[in-house]
mmCIF file of C-alpha atoms in Angstrom:
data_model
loop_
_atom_site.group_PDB
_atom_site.id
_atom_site.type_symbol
_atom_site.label_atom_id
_atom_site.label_comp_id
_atom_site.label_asym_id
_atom_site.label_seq_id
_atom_site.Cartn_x
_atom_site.Cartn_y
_atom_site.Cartn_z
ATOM 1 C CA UNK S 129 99.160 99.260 85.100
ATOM 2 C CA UNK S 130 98.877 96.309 87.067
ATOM 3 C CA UNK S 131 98.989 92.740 86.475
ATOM 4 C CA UNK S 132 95.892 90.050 86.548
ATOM 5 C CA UNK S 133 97.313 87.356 88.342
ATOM 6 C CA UNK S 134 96.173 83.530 88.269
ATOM 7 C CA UNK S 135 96.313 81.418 91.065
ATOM 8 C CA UNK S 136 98.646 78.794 92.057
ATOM 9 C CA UNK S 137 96.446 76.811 94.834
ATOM 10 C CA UNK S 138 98.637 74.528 97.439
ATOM 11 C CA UNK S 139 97.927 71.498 98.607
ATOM 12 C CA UNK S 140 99.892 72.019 101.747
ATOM 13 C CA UNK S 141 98.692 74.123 104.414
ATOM 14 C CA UNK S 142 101.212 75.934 106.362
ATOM 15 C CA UNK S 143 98.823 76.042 109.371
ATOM 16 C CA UNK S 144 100.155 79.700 110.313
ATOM 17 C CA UNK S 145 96.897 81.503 110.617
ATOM 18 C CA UNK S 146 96.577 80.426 113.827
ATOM 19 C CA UNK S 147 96.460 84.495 115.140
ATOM 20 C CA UNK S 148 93.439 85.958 114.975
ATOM 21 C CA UNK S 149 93.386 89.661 113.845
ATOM 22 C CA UNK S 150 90.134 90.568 115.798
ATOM 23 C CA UNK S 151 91.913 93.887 116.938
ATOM 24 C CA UNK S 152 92.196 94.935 113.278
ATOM 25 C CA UNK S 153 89.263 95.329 111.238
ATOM 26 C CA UNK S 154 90.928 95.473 107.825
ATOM 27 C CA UNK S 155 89.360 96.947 104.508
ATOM 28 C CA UNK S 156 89.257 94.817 101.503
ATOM 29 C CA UNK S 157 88.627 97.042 98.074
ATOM 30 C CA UNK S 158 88.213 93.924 94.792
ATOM 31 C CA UNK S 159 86.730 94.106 91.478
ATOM 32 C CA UNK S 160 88.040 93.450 88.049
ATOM 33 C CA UNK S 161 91.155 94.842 86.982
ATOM 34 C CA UNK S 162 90.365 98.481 86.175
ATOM 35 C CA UNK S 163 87.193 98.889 88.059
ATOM 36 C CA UNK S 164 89.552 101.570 89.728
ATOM 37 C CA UNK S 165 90.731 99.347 93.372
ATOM 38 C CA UNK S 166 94.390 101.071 93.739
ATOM 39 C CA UNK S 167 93.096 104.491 93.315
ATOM 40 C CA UNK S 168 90.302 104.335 95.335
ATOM 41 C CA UNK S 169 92.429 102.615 98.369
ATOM 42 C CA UNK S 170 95.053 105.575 97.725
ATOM 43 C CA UNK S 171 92.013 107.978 98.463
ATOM 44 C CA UNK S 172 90.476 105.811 101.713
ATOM 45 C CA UNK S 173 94.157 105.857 102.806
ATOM 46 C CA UNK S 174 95.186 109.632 102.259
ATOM 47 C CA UNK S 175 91.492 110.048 104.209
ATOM 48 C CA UNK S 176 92.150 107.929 106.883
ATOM 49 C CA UNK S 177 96.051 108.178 107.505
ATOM 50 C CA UNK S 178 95.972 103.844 107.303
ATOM 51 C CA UNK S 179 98.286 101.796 105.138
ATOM 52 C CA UNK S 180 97.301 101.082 101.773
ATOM 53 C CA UNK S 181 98.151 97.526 101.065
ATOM 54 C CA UNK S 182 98.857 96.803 96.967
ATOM 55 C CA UNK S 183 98.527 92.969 96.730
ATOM 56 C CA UNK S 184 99.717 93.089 93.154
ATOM 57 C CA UNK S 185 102.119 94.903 93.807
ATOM 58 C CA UNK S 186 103.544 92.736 97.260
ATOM 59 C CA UNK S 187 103.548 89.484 95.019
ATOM 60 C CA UNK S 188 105.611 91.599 92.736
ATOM 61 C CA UNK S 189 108.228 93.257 95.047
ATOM 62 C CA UNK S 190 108.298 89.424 97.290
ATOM 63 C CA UNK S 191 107.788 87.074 94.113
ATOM 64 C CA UNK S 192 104.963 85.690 96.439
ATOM 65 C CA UNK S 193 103.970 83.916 92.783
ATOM 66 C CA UNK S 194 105.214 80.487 90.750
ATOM 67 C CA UNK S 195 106.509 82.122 87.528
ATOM 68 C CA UNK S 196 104.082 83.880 84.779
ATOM 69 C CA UNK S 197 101.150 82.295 82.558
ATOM 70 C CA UNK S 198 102.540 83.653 79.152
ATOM 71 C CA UNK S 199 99.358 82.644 77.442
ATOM 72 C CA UNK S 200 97.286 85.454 79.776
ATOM 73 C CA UNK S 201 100.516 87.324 80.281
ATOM 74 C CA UNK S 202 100.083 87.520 84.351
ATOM 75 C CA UNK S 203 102.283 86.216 87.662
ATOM 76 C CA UNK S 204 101.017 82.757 88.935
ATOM 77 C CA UNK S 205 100.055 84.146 92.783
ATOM 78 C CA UNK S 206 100.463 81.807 95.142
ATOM 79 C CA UNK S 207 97.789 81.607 97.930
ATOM 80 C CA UNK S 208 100.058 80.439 100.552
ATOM 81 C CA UNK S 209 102.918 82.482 100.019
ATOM 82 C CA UNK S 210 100.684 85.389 99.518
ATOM 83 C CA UNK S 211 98.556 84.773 102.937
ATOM 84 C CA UNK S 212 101.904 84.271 105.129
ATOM 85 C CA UNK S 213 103.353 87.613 103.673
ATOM 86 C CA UNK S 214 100.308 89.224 104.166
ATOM 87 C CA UNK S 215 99.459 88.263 107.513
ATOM 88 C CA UNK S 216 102.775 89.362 109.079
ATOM 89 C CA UNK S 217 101.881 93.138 107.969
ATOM 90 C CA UNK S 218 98.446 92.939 109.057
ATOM 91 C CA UNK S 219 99.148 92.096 112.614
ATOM 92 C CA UNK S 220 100.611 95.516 112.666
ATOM 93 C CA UNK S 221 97.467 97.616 112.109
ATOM 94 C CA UNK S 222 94.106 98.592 110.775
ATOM 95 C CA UNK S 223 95.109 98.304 106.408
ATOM 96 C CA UNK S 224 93.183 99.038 103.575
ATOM 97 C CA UNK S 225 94.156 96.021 101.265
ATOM 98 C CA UNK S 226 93.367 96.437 97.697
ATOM 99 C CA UNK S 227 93.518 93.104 95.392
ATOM 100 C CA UNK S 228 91.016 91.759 92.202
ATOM 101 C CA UNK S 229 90.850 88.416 94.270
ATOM 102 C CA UNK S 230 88.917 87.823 97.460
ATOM 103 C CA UNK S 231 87.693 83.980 98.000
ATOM 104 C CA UNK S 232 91.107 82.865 99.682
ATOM 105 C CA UNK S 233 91.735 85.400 102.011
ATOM 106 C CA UNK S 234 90.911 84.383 105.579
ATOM 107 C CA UNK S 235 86.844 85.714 106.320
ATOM 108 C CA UNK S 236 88.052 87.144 109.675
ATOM 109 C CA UNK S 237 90.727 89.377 108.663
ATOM 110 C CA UNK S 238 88.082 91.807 107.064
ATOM 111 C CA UNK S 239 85.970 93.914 108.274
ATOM 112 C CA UNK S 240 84.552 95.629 105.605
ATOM 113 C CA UNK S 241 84.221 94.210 101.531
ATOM 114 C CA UNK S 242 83.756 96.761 98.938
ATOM 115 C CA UNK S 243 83.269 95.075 95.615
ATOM 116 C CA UNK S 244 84.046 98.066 92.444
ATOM 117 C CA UNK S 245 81.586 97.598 89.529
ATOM 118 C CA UNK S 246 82.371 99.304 86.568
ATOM 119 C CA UNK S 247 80.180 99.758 83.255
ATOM 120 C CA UNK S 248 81.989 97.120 80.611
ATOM 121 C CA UNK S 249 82.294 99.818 77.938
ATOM 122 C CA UNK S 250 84.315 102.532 80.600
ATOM 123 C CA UNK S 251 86.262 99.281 82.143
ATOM 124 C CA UNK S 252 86.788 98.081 78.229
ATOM 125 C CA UNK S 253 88.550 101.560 77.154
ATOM 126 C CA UNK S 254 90.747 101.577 80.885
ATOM 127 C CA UNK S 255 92.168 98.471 80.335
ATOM 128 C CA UNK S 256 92.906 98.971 76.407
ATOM 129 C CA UNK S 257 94.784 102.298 77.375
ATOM 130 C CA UNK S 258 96.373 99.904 80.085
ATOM 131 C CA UNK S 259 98.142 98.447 77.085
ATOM 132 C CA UNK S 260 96.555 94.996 77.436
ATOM 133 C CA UNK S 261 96.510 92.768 74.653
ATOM 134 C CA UNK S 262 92.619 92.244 73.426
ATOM 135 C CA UNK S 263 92.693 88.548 74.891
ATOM 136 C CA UNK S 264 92.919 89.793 78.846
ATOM 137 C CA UNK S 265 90.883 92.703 77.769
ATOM 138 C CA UNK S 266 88.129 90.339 76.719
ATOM 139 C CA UNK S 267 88.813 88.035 79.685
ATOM 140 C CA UNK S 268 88.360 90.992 82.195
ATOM 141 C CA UNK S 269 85.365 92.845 80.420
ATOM 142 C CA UNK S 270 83.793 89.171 80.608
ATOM 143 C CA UNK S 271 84.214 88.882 84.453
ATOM 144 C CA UNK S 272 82.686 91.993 84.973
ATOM 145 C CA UNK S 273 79.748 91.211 83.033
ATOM 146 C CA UNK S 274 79.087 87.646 84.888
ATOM 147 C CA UNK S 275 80.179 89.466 88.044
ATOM 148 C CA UNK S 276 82.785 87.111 88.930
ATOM 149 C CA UNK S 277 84.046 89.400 91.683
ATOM 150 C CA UNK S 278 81.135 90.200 92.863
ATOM 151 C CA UNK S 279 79.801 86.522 93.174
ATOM 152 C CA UNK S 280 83.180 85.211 95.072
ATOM 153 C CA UNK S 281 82.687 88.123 97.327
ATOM 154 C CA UNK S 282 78.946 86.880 98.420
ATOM 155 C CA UNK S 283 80.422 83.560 98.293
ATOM 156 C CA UNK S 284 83.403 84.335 100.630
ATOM 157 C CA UNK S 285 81.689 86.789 103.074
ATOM 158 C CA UNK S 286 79.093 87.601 105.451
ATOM 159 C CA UNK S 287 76.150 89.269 103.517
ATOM 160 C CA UNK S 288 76.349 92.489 105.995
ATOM 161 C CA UNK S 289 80.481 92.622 105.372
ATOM 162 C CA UNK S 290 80.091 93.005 101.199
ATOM 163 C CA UNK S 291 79.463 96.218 99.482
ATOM 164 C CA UNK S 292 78.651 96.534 96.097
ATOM 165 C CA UNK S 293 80.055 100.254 95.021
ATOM 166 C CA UNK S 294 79.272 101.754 91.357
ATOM 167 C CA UNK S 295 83.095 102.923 89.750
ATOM 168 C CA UNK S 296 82.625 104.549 86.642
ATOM 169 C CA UNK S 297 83.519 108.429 87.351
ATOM 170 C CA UNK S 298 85.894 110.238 89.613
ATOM 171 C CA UNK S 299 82.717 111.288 91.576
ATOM 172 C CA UNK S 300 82.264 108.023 92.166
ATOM 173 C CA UNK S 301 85.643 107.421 93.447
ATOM 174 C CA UNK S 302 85.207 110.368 96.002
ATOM 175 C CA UNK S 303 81.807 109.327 96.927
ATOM 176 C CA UNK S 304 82.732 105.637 97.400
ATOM 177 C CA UNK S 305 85.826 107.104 99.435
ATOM 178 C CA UNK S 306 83.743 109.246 101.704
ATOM 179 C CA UNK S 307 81.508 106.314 102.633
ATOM 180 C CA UNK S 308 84.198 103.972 103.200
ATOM 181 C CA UNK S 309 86.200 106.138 105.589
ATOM 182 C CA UNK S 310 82.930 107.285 107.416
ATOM 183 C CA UNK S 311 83.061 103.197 108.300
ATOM 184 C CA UNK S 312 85.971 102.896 109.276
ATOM 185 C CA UNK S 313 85.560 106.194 111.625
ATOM 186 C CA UNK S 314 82.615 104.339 112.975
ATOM 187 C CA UNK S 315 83.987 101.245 113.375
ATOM 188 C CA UNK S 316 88.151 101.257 113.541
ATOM 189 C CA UNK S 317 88.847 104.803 114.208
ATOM 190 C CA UNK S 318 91.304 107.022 112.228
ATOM 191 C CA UNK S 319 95.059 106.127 112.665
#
C-alpha cells in the first residue's frame, strides 16, 4: 500500500531542467490511488524489459518530501526535489514512471499519458483493504468521481499524448498492458 502524497510547491526554481529528454519518450501511468498504476507499470515493464519508475516510492527511499500531513496521513512531496531526482534517472533511458500526480512534471519528458479510471465502488473496497482510514478513502473515491486525475492530465498535456484507460479487472490490466507496450514498440522500441 502506497501513500497519497500532498504537495509542497516551491517558490524557487532550481532552473535544472535545462536538458531536454527528446531521446527518451517516457511513459507516464496516473490515476487515483488504487486505480491499479504500480501494477499495471510492473506489467508494461516485465513486457517491455524498461525500468519501472515508483514515484511514491523514490520520495520515500530519497525523502524527496517536507515531513507528513498527519491530518490526511501522507508525505508532503516536494515538486522540486522530486523533479531534480527524477530527472537524473531519466536521462538514462526510455522509463515507465508510475505516480497519482501529473500537472508538475515537465510536458516534454512524456511521451505517452495513460490516465487509470476505476469504478468508485471497486476503487472504494481497494483502498479500504489498503487499510486507509475512511477520511482518505472518501477523499480518493471523491477524486475519482470529479476526475481530478483525469482533468490535470488534459490540463497538463497534449490532447493526442493522454489516454483515458478503464481499470476495474485484471483483464483490464492485461489489456491496458498490451496496448501500452504495442506504443512503445511503435514508438521507443523494446529495451
Amino acid at each position: 500500500a502506497s501513500d497519497v502524497y500532498t504537495r509542497q510547491v516551491s517558490t524557487q526554481s532550481t532552473g535544472s531542467f535545462t536538458h531536454l529528454m527528446a531521446q527518451h519518450q517516457h511513459v507516464l501511468i496516473t490515476g487515483t490511488p488504487g486505480t491499479g498504476k504500480t501494477s499495471l507499470a510492473e506489467y508494461v515493464a516485465s513486457l517491455t524489459g524498461l525500468p519501472h519508475i515508483n514515484v511514491s516510492n523514490e520520495i520515500k527511499e530519497h525523502a524527496l518530501h517536507d515531513g507528513r500531513d498527519e491530518e490526511f496521513d501522507c508525505f508532503i512531496f516536494n515538486d522540486d526535489k522530486v523533479l531534480d531526482h527524477l530527472e537524473d534517472l531519466l536521462k538514462v533511458r526510455t522509463s515507465i514512471v508510475d505516480f497519482h500526480s501529473c500537472d508538475f512534471f515537465p510536458e516534454r519528458w512524456f511521451g505517452l499519458v495513460v490516465v487509470l479510471r476505476t469504478d468508485n465502488s471497486i476503487l472504494f473496497d481497494r483502498l479500504e483493504k489498503r487499510g486507509y482510514k475512511k477520511k482518505k478513502v472518501s477523499e480518493n473515491v471523491t477524486a475519482e468521481i470529479m476526475q481530478v486525475v483525469l482533468e490535470e492530465a488534459r490540463e497538463s498535456y497534449k490532447e493526442e499524448l493522454v489516454w483515458e484507460l478503464e481499470s476495474n479487472t485484471v483483464e483490464d490490466m492485461e489489456k491496458n498492458a498490451e496496448k501500452i507496450a504495442q506504443w512503445i514498440k511503435q514508438h521507443v522500441g523494446f529495451g
